Structures are given as structure tokens and as C-alpha cells.
Short mmCIF file of C-alpha atoms in Angstrom, two decimals:
data_model
loop_
_atom_site.label_atom_id
_atom_site.label_comp_id
_atom_site.label_asym_id
_atom_site.label_seq_id
_atom_site.Cartn_x
_atom_site.Cartn_y
_atom_site.Cartn_z
CA MET A 1 -14.81 -16.03 28.67
CA THR A 2 -14.61 -19.61 28.14
CA VAL A 3 -11.32 -21.88 28.40
CA ALA A 4 -11.44 -21.97 24.51
CA ASP A 5 -11.77 -18.79 23.80
CA ARG A 6 -8.89 -17.35 26.09
CA ARG A 7 -6.99 -20.17 24.08
CA ALA A 8 -8.40 -19.09 20.31
CA ARG A 9 -7.56 -15.57 21.56
CA GLU A 10 -4.17 -16.32 22.26
CA ARG A 11 -3.70 -18.48 18.91
CA GLU A 12 -4.53 -15.10 17.43
CA GLN A 13 -2.05 -13.49 19.23
CA LEU A 14 0.93 -15.82 18.74
CA ARG A 15 -0.38 -15.72 14.83
CA GLN A 16 0.29 -11.42 14.75
CA ARG A 17 3.11 -12.08 16.78
CA ILE A 18 4.26 -14.32 13.58
CA LEU A 19 3.46 -12.00 10.89
CA ASP A 20 4.62 -8.73 12.73
CA THR A 21 8.35 -10.22 13.38
CA ALA A 22 8.51 -12.07 10.22
CA ARG A 23 7.98 -8.59 8.43
CA GLU A 24 10.62 -6.98 10.32
CA LEU A 25 12.63 -9.94 9.00
CA PHE A 26 11.69 -9.41 5.45
CA ILE A 27 12.34 -5.57 5.63
CA ALA A 28 16.28 -6.03 7.27
CA HIS A 29 16.94 -9.23 5.26
CA GLY A 30 15.65 -9.50 2.30
CA TYR A 31 12.41 -12.57 1.38
CA GLU A 32 16.45 -15.08 0.54
CA GLY A 33 17.72 -14.02 3.32
CA VAL A 34 14.97 -15.13 6.47
CA THR A 35 14.19 -19.14 7.10
CA LEU A 36 11.17 -21.08 9.31
CA ARG A 37 13.92 -20.76 12.10
CA LYS A 38 14.80 -17.49 11.88
CA ILE A 39 11.50 -16.27 12.39
CA ALA A 40 11.21 -18.36 14.98
CA ASN A 41 13.99 -17.59 16.56
CA ALA A 42 13.09 -13.80 17.16
CA ILE A 43 10.13 -14.55 18.88
CA GLU A 44 11.94 -17.31 20.75
CA TYR A 45 9.43 -20.39 19.68
CA SER A 46 9.85 -23.16 17.38
CA PRO A 47 10.45 -23.87 14.37
CA GLY A 48 6.93 -26.02 14.89
CA THR A 49 5.74 -23.64 16.24
CA ILE A 50 5.07 -21.85 13.28
CA TYR A 51 4.20 -24.73 10.87
CA GLY A 52 1.36 -25.31 12.96
CA TYR A 53 0.33 -21.61 11.39
CA PHE A 54 2.04 -22.29 8.08
CA ASN A 55 2.85 -24.51 6.52
CA ASP A 56 5.83 -22.10 4.34
CA LYS A 57 7.32 -18.93 3.72
CA ASP A 58 5.35 -18.36 1.30
CA GLU A 59 2.17 -18.82 2.35
CA LEU A 60 3.76 -16.67 5.31
CA LEU A 61 4.81 -14.28 2.91
CA ARG A 62 0.92 -14.78 0.75
CA ALA A 63 -0.78 -14.01 4.36
CA LEU A 64 1.72 -11.00 5.61
CA CYS A 65 1.15 -9.55 2.40
CA MET A 66 -3.34 -10.19 2.45
CA ALA A 67 -3.24 -9.19 5.84
CA ASP A 68 -1.22 -5.62 4.88
CA PHE A 69 -2.92 -4.99 1.57
CA GLU A 70 -6.24 -5.82 2.97
CA ALA A 71 -5.38 -2.92 5.76
CA PHE A 72 -4.44 -0.07 2.71
CA GLU A 73 -7.79 -0.95 0.76
CA LYS A 74 -9.65 0.37 3.74
CA SER A 75 -7.85 3.27 4.83
CA LEU A 76 -8.19 4.37 0.81
CA PRO A 77 -11.60 6.75 0.61
CA ARG A 78 -14.73 6.09 -1.40
CA GLU A 79 -17.14 9.21 -1.98
CA PHE A 80 -15.61 11.32 -3.80
CA ALA A 81 -15.24 8.67 -6.53
CA SER A 82 -18.82 9.48 -9.06
CA SER A 83 -19.28 13.50 -7.40
CA ASP A 84 -15.79 15.26 -7.84
CA PRO A 85 -13.11 13.61 -9.77
CA LEU A 86 -9.67 15.95 -9.33
CA ASP A 87 -11.10 16.79 -5.58
CA ALA A 88 -11.55 12.28 -5.29
CA MET A 89 -7.24 12.50 -7.11
CA ARG A 90 -6.37 14.45 -4.01
CA ALA A 91 -8.23 12.63 -1.32
CA ILE A 92 -6.77 9.81 -2.86
CA GLY A 93 -3.96 10.62 -3.34
CA ALA A 94 -2.94 12.14 0.69
CA ALA A 95 -4.28 8.49 2.05
CA TYR A 96 -1.83 6.50 0.05
CA VAL A 97 0.29 9.08 1.40
CA ARG A 98 0.14 9.76 4.57
CA PHE A 99 -1.07 5.36 5.01
CA ALA A 100 1.80 4.30 3.43
CA LEU A 101 3.72 7.08 6.58
CA GLY A 102 1.54 5.78 9.59
CA HIS A 103 2.88 2.08 8.76
CA PRO A 104 6.16 2.38 7.05
CA ASN A 105 8.22 -1.27 8.24
CA GLN A 106 3.90 -1.94 6.07
CA TYR A 107 4.63 -0.11 3.52
CA ARG A 108 7.77 -1.17 3.04
CA LEU A 109 7.18 -4.95 2.42
CA MET A 110 3.91 -4.07 -0.21
CA PHE A 111 6.17 -1.19 -2.38
CA MET A 112 9.49 -1.35 -1.10
CA THR A 113 10.81 -5.13 -0.87
CA PRO A 114 11.37 -6.94 -4.04
CA LYS A 115 9.46 -10.49 -3.48
CA PRO A 116 9.28 -13.63 -4.87
CA ALA A 117 7.81 -14.62 -8.17
CA VAL A 118 5.16 -17.11 -5.89
CA MET A 119 3.89 -13.58 -5.10
CA ASN A 120 2.37 -13.11 -8.46
CA GLU A 121 0.20 -15.64 -8.03
CA PHE A 122 -3.08 -14.71 -7.01
CA ASP A 123 -6.27 -17.39 -5.72
CA GLU A 124 -9.61 -17.06 -6.93
CA GLU A 125 -10.49 -15.01 -3.68
CA VAL A 126 -7.67 -13.01 -4.66
CA LEU A 127 -9.09 -12.35 -7.80
CA ALA A 128 -12.49 -11.28 -7.05
CA LYS A 129 -11.50 -8.59 -5.80
CA ARG A 130 -9.25 -7.19 -9.23
CA GLY A 131 -10.96 -4.71 -10.87
CA ASP A 132 -13.43 -3.42 -8.37
CA PRO A 133 -13.23 0.30 -6.92
CA ALA A 134 -14.20 -1.49 -3.85
CA ARG A 135 -12.26 -3.38 -3.45
CA ASP A 136 -9.34 -3.29 -5.87
CA GLY A 137 -7.28 0.64 -5.00
CA TYR A 138 -5.68 0.71 -8.47
CA ALA A 139 -9.39 0.00 -10.52
CA LEU A 140 -10.62 3.12 -7.24
CA LEU A 141 -7.81 6.25 -8.86
CA LEU A 142 -8.10 3.98 -12.19
CA HIS A 143 -12.52 4.81 -11.75
CA VAL A 144 -11.44 8.44 -10.50
CA VAL A 145 -9.50 8.75 -13.57
CA ARG A 146 -11.52 7.80 -16.59
CA THR A 147 -14.50 9.54 -14.77
CA ALA A 148 -12.59 13.21 -14.84
CA ILE A 149 -11.70 11.80 -18.65
CA ASP A 150 -15.58 11.05 -19.46
CA GLY A 151 -15.89 14.59 -17.81
CA ASN A 152 -13.78 16.67 -20.19
CA LEU A 153 -11.79 17.57 -16.63
CA LEU A 154 -7.95 16.76 -17.96
CA ARG A 155 -6.69 17.97 -20.63
CA ASP A 156 -6.91 16.36 -23.66
CA ARG A 157 -3.48 14.79 -23.85
CA PHE A 158 -4.68 13.37 -20.88
CA SER A 159 -6.83 10.66 -22.05
CA ASN A 160 -5.04 7.61 -21.61
CA ALA A 161 -6.69 7.25 -18.50
CA GLU A 162 -4.14 3.82 -17.65
CA VAL A 163 -0.90 6.28 -17.97
CA VAL A 164 -2.44 9.67 -16.02
CA ALA A 165 -3.48 6.48 -13.31
CA GLN A 166 0.16 5.12 -13.48
CA THR A 167 1.23 8.26 -13.18
CA LEU A 168 0.08 9.78 -10.15
CA TRP A 169 0.29 6.34 -8.94
CA ALA A 170 4.34 7.13 -8.55
CA GLY A 171 4.09 10.65 -7.34
CA VAL A 172 2.80 9.54 -4.19
CA HIS A 173 4.94 6.66 -4.20
CA GLY A 174 8.08 8.63 -4.39
CA MET A 175 6.17 11.54 -1.93
CA ALA A 176 6.19 8.24 1.00
CA SER A 177 9.59 6.64 -0.64
CA LEU A 178 11.49 9.95 0.44
CA GLU A 179 9.72 10.75 3.42
CA ILE A 180 10.45 6.81 4.79
CA ALA A 181 13.36 6.44 3.82
CA MET A 182 14.88 10.31 4.07
CA ALA A 183 12.52 11.65 7.01
CA SER A 184 14.40 11.36 9.41
CA ASN A 185 17.62 12.67 6.90
CA PRO A 186 19.53 15.75 8.96
CA TRP A 187 21.39 17.22 5.82
CA LEU A 188 17.99 18.90 4.38
CA GLN A 189 15.86 20.72 6.30
CA TRP A 190 12.71 19.22 5.89
CA ALA A 191 9.49 21.67 4.93
CA PRO A 192 6.44 20.87 7.03
CA ARG A 193 5.34 17.59 5.74
CA GLU A 194 1.69 18.31 4.72
CA GLU A 195 2.54 21.64 3.30
CA ARG A 196 4.38 19.79 0.98
CA ILE A 197 1.95 16.27 0.53
CA ASN A 198 -0.81 19.01 -0.45
CA ALA A 199 1.65 21.32 -2.84
CA MET A 200 3.09 18.29 -4.94
CA LEU A 201 -0.67 16.66 -4.84
CA ASP A 202 -1.78 20.33 -6.31
CA ALA A 203 0.63 20.34 -8.74
CA MET A 204 -0.07 16.84 -9.99
CA VAL A 205 -3.37 17.54 -9.95
CA ASN A 206 -3.48 21.19 -11.86
CA GLY A 207 -1.28 20.06 -14.47
CA LEU A 208 -3.49 17.45 -15.97
CA ALA A 209 -6.61 19.31 -15.16
CA ALA A 210 -7.86 21.41 -18.11
CA GLY A 211 -7.98 25.46 -18.15
CA GLY A 212 -4.34 26.08 -17.31
CA ALA A 213 -1.41 26.70 -19.71
CA GLU A 214 0.02 23.93 -21.49
CA PRO A 215 3.36 23.67 -20.85
CA ALA A 216 5.75 24.65 -23.90
#
């Protein structure tokens, strides 16, 4: 390894350390409660070191969320998307929950922590992914739901793909956030996690699927 290679590796390692530390601080104190100086103090570097990587706190948060969402997108299964839509709904839901539980800090920042309005300003690279099932997790779920509707696999009342997709998302988010927030709570004796995940997904998908008894 050359000196240049070693320096590049060390620079990337420090960048990752900055991001990981910032994530923990944003979760603990909220976006407004964190400064670049606080992040620098936590990693025992000067604030100027942070500015060597990010122009400001907004840019740091954007880079952090981009990296976390990219990891999330890669975790979603796409092999079922066009073959068996009902199985695909279960597979996507299970992958969503497992990503959340395997990366709780990332999930907290992505979906459980308020972020500034600037995070809703997307650049061209991000906008290019929107609506592409291969790169956009919500678009993937929406594609699967539309395939199920087109194949008459859902009850007639569930003909709005956006409503179905967003309801499924709300269900798996509820499971994930409850697990993250309450898993260690001694008040309840939790049933085995995998059984609960599978039961929730079966209840949601079977409730949507055609052929079952309609609720009274």
C-alpha cells in the first residue's frame, strides 16, 4: 500500500467516524441540539476537521441519510416483484423490519427523528431514483401492489395502490419502531420475534387478499 493509499483509507475511516458519531448525537439530542463543534468534541478533533469533509451541518446530515437509505434500498428483495406479488409483499415487509432491527440507529434517524425542511430538497441524483423500483423502496412496494391489483389478487375494495402500499408501510414501521423502542421493556413477556413478524405480515397480506371472508 502506498502512502497515498493509506492516507485515502485513513481519510475515509475518519469520515465514517464523523458520520457514525453525528448519527448518535442527532438521535440523542435532535437536529437543532447538535452542532459541528459538538460532533468534533465527541470524536476529539477540532471543528476545522469536520469542515474538511462537510461544509455545514445540513450537508453532513444529507450525506448521512443518503448513505443510510442506500444501505436500506440494497437490503430489499426484488426477485419476487413480478412473480408472486403476495409473497413479494411479505418478503419486502420482512426485509424492512429486519433492516430496522439490524440497524436501529440508522432506522431511528431515517424514520423516527424529525429533520429540517432542507432534507426535503432533493438534488438531481436523488430525484433520478424516484419511482424506479430498482432503486426506490417505496416504488418497489407500489409496483408489487399494482401487480397484485392488476392480477385480481386483492379484494375489490383495495383498488387504490397508494392506499394499500402506504398502509403496508405503516404496519411494518409500527412493528419496527415498537421493537426498537420497547423490546427491552420488562412489562411484557414478548413472544418470539420471528413469530410476531410473520403473524403481522400474514394478517396484513391475508386481509388484503381476495378469496377470504369480508369483514362485517
